[in-house]
Amino acid sequence: MAVTISNTTQFSNIDEINSEKASWNLKATVIRLWNVNDFNRMNSPFSNEMVLQDMDRNRIHATVKKTLIYKFKDQLIEGKTYSFQNLSVSINGGAYRTTHHPYKLNFQYSSVVKRIPNLAVDLSPFDFVPIANVVSGVYDTDYLLDVIGVLTGVGTEREITNSNGTTTKLNVIALEQDGHKLQCSLFGPYVDELNTFL
C-alpha cells in the first residue's frame, strides 16, 4: 500500500515498483552501499551501488551512474533511512544480482534524496542462505548471497594481475555449516580485512 506524506508526494512500497511508471518515489533504508571502480582505472569510480529495504523488508537494487556520483555521494550513508523521489526503473537482469526484485532503480539528475532523521529502522542487511542450498545447486547463482559458517581453512595469499597490469590480492577461504563445506574467494581489501582477524 502506498504511503502519502504530503499533499503532493506519494511514496510507494518497494513491492509495488514496476515498469508501468517511469518515475518512482519511496522511503527506504540504505542497507548496503558500495562503489564500483572502473576496471581499467581502479581509482576512478564507475558507479555507486546500493540495496534499499523498506519497512516490510522488501529489497531493491539502486544505482548512481558515474556522471551523477558528485551529486549524491555525500548524501547517502549506509544504515540511514531516506525519502527518494524521481528514481527511474529498469529491468534487474544478468548475473550477480543483489536482490530478487524484477526491477532496479536508477538515480536521475532530477532525483531528490532527503534523510529521515527521526526514523530509526533496525533491519539486518543480511539474508543468509544455508550453505547446503548453495552446494546442492538449489540456489540460483545469478544472485549474490550471504552465508555464515565456521572458518575451517585459509589458503595462501597471492597477487593476480589483470590485462591492464593492475594487481590485486586474492585468497580462498573454506566455510562449513552443518557438515556442508563451501570455498569463497576474497579479493583486494577483503584479503587485508581477513588478515586482521587471523
CSV table of C-alpha atoms in Angstrom, one decimal:
chain,number,residue,atom,x,y,z
A,1,MET,CA,0.0,0.0,0.0
A,2,ALA,CA,1.4,3.5,-0.9
A,3,VAL,CA,2.0,6.0,1.9
A,4,THR,CA,1.2,9.6,1.4
A,5,ILE,CA,3.4,12.0,3.3
A,6,SER,CA,2.3,15.4,1.9
A,7,ASN,CA,-0.5,16.6,-0.4
A,8,THR,CA,1.9,16.4,-3.4
A,9,THR,CA,4.2,13.4,-2.9
A,10,GLN,CA,3.0,9.8,-2.8
A,11,PHE,CA,5.5,7.2,-1.8
A,12,SER,CA,5.3,3.6,-3.0
A,13,ASN,CA,6.4,0.4,-1.3
A,14,ILE,CA,9.2,-1.5,-2.9
A,15,ASP,CA,7.0,-4.4,-3.9
A,16,GLU,CA,4.8,-2.0,-5.9
A,17,ILE,CA,7.6,-0.9,-8.2
A,18,ASN,CA,7.2,-2.0,-11.8
A,19,SER,CA,7.7,-0.7,-15.3
A,20,GLU,CA,4.3,0.9,-15.7
A,21,LYS,CA,5.6,4.2,-14.4
A,22,ALA,CA,8.7,6.0,-15.5
A,23,SER,CA,9.5,7.6,-12.1
A,24,TRP,CA,9.1,6.3,-8.5
A,25,ASN,CA,9.1,7.8,-5.0
A,26,LEU,CA,9.8,5.6,-2.0
A,27,LYS,CA,11.0,5.6,1.6
A,28,ALA,CA,13.7,3.1,2.4
A,29,THR,CA,16.9,2.3,4.3
A,30,VAL,CA,20.2,2.0,2.5
A,31,ILE,CA,21.3,-1.4,3.9
A,32,ARG,CA,24.3,-1.8,1.6
A,33,LEU,CA,26.3,0.9,-0.2
A,34,TRP,CA,29.5,0.4,-2.2
A,35,ASN,CA,31.5,1.9,-5.1
A,36,VAL,CA,32.2,0.1,-8.3
A,37,ASN,CA,35.5,1.2,-9.8
A,38,ASP,CA,36.3,1.4,-13.4
A,39,PHE,CA,38.1,-1.9,-14.1
A,40,ASN,CA,40.7,-0.3,-16.3
A,41,ARG,CA,41.3,2.6,-13.9
A,42,MET,CA,40.9,1.3,-10.4
A,43,ASN,CA,40.9,4.7,-8.7
A,44,SER,CA,38.2,6.0,-11.0
A,45,PRO,CA,34.6,5.3,-9.8
A,46,PHE,CA,32.2,3.8,-12.3
A,47,SER,CA,29.1,3.9,-10.2
A,48,ASN,CA,27.7,3.9,-6.6
A,49,GLU,CA,25.5,0.8,-6.0
A,50,MET,CA,23.2,0.2,-3.1
A,51,VAL,CA,20.5,-2.1,-1.8
A,52,LEU,CA,17.4,-0.4,-0.4
A,53,GLN,CA,15.0,-2.0,2.1
A,54,ASP,CA,11.6,-0.8,3.2
A,55,MET,CA,9.7,-1.3,6.4
A,56,ASP,CA,8.2,-4.5,5.0
A,57,ARG,CA,11.7,-5.9,4.4
A,58,ASN,CA,11.3,-5.7,0.6
A,59,ARG,CA,14.5,-5.0,-1.2
A,60,ILE,CA,15.5,-3.4,-4.5
A,61,HIS,CA,18.9,-2.5,-6.1
A,62,ALA,CA,19.6,1.1,-7.0
A,63,THR,CA,22.4,2.7,-9.0
A,64,VAL,CA,24.0,6.1,-9.2
A,65,LYS,CA,25.9,6.3,-12.5
A,66,LYS,CA,29.3,7.8,-12.9
A,67,THR,CA,28.1,11.2,-14.2
A,68,LEU,CA,25.9,11.7,-11.1
A,69,ILE,CA,28.1,10.5,-8.3
A,70,TYR,CA,29.2,14.0,-7.5
A,71,LYS,CA,25.6,15.0,-6.8
A,72,PHE,CA,24.6,12.2,-4.4
A,73,LYS,CA,27.9,10.8,-2.9
A,74,ASP,CA,27.8,12.9,0.3
A,75,GLN,CA,24.0,12.4,0.8
A,76,LEU,CA,23.9,8.6,1.1
A,77,ILE,CA,25.1,6.8,4.2
A,78,GLU,CA,24.7,3.1,4.8
A,79,GLY,CA,22.2,2.3,7.5
A,80,LYS,CA,20.3,5.6,7.2
A,81,THR,CA,16.7,6.0,6.0
A,82,TYR,CA,15.7,8.4,3.3
A,83,SER,CA,12.9,9.5,1.1
A,84,PHE,CA,13.8,9.1,-2.6
A,85,GLN,CA,11.9,10.9,-5.4
A,86,ASN,CA,12.1,10.7,-9.1
A,87,LEU,CA,14.1,7.4,-9.5
A,88,SER,CA,13.7,5.7,-12.8
A,89,VAL,CA,13.1,2.0,-13.2
A,90,SER,CA,14.8,-0.7,-15.4
A,91,ILE,CA,14.9,-4.5,-15.6
A,92,ASN,CA,17.0,-6.2,-12.9
A,93,GLY,CA,18.7,-8.8,-15.2
A,94,GLY,CA,22.0,-10.5,-15.7
A,95,ALA,CA,24.4,-12.2,-13.3
A,96,TYR,CA,25.4,-11.0,-9.8
A,97,ARG,CA,22.1,-9.5,-8.9
A,98,THR,CA,21.8,-8.3,-5.3
A,99,THR,CA,18.0,-8.7,-5.0
A,100,HIS,CA,15.3,-10.9,-6.3
A,101,HIS,CA,13.1,-7.9,-7.3
A,102,PRO,CA,12.4,-8.0,-11.0
A,103,TYR,CA,13.3,-4.3,-11.3
A,104,LYS,CA,16.1,-1.9,-10.2
A,105,LEU,CA,16.1,1.8,-9.6
A,106,ASN,CA,18.4,4.4,-11.3
A,107,PHE,CA,19.1,7.9,-9.9
A,108,GLN,CA,18.5,10.8,-12.4
A,109,TYR,CA,19.7,14.4,-12.3
A,110,SER,CA,16.2,15.3,-11.1
A,111,SER,CA,16.2,12.7,-8.3
A,112,VAL,CA,15.8,14.1,-4.8
A,113,VAL,CA,17.2,12.4,-1.6
A,114,LYS,CA,16.1,13.6,1.8
A,115,ARG,CA,17.3,11.9,5.0
A,116,ILE,CA,14.5,11.0,7.5
A,117,PRO,CA,16.4,11.6,10.8
A,118,ASN,CA,13.8,10.5,13.3
A,119,LEU,CA,13.1,7.2,11.7
A,120,ALA,CA,15.4,4.5,13.2
A,121,VAL,CA,14.9,1.3,11.3
A,122,ASP,CA,16.7,-1.6,12.9
A,123,LEU,CA,16.9,-4.0,10.0
A,124,SER,CA,19.6,-6.5,9.3
A,125,PRO,CA,21.3,-6.1,6.0
A,126,PHE,CA,21.9,-9.9,5.8
A,127,ASP,CA,19.7,-12.5,4.2
A,128,PHE,CA,21.5,-15.7,5.0
A,129,VAL,CA,21.2,-18.7,2.7
A,130,PRO,CA,22.2,-22.2,4.1
A,131,ILE,CA,25.4,-23.5,2.7
A,132,ALA,CA,23.6,-26.7,1.9
A,133,ASN,CA,21.4,-24.8,-0.6
A,134,VAL,CA,24.4,-23.4,-2.3
A,135,VAL,CA,26.4,-26.7,-2.7
A,136,SER,CA,23.4,-28.7,-3.7
A,137,GLY,CA,22.7,-26.5,-6.6
A,138,VAL,CA,19.2,-25.4,-5.3
A,139,TYR,CA,20.2,-21.7,-5.1
A,140,ASP,CA,20.1,-19.6,-8.3
A,141,THR,CA,23.7,-18.5,-8.8
A,142,ASP,CA,22.7,-15.4,-10.7
A,143,TYR,CA,22.0,-13.8,-7.3
A,144,LEU,CA,24.6,-12.7,-4.8
A,145,LEU,CA,24.1,-14.2,-1.3
A,146,ASP,CA,25.0,-14.0,2.3
A,147,VAL,CA,26.4,-17.1,4.0
A,148,ILE,CA,27.6,-17.8,7.5
A,149,GLY,CA,29.6,-20.6,8.8
A,150,VAL,CA,32.7,-21.7,10.7
A,151,LEU,CA,36.0,-20.7,9.0
A,152,THR,CA,37.8,-24.0,8.5
A,153,GLY,CA,40.6,-23.1,6.2
A,154,VAL,CA,42.6,-20.2,4.7
A,155,GLY,CA,44.6,-20.5,1.5
A,156,THR,CA,47.8,-18.8,0.6
A,157,GLU,CA,47.5,-15.2,-0.2
A,158,ARG,CA,48.7,-14.3,-3.7
A,159,GLU,CA,48.5,-11.4,-6.2
A,160,ILE,CA,46.9,-11.6,-9.6
A,161,THR,CA,47.3,-9.2,-12.5
A,162,ASN,CA,44.6,-8.2,-14.9
A,163,SER,CA,45.1,-7.4,-18.6
A,164,ASN,CA,45.9,-3.7,-18.0
A,165,GLY,CA,48.6,-4.5,-15.4
A,166,THR,CA,46.6,-3.7,-12.3
A,167,THR,CA,47.3,-6.2,-9.4
A,168,THR,CA,45.0,-7.2,-6.6
A,169,LYS,CA,45.2,-9.7,-3.8
A,170,LEU,CA,43.4,-13.0,-3.8
A,171,ASN,CA,42.8,-15.6,-1.1
A,172,VAL,CA,40.4,-18.5,-0.8
A,173,ILE,CA,38.8,-19.5,2.4
A,174,ALA,CA,36.7,-22.5,3.4
A,175,LEU,CA,33.5,-22.3,5.4
A,176,GLU,CA,31.5,-25.1,7.0
A,177,GLN,CA,27.9,-25.2,8.3
A,178,ASP,CA,26.1,-28.3,9.4
A,179,GLY,CA,28.6,-30.6,7.6
A,180,HIS,CA,28.4,-28.7,4.3
A,181,LYS,CA,31.6,-27.1,3.0
A,182,LEU,CA,32.0,-24.1,0.7
A,183,GLN,CA,35.0,-22.2,-0.7
A,184,CYS,CA,34.9,-18.5,-1.1
A,185,SER,CA,37.3,-16.2,-3.0
A,186,LEU,CA,38.2,-12.9,-1.4
A,187,PHE,CA,39.7,-10.1,-3.5
A,188,GLY,CA,41.5,-6.8,-2.8
A,189,PRO,CA,40.8,-5.1,0.5
A,190,TYR,CA,38.8,-8.1,1.8
A,191,VAL,CA,42.0,-10.1,1.9
A,192,ASP,CA,43.5,-7.4,4.2
A,193,GLU,CA,40.3,-7.4,6.3
A,194,LEU,CA,40.5,-11.2,6.7
A,195,ASN,CA,44.2,-10.9,7.8
A,196,THR,CA,43.2,-8.5,10.7
A,197,PHE,CA,41.0,-11.3,12.2
A,198,LEU,CA,43.6,-14.1,11.9
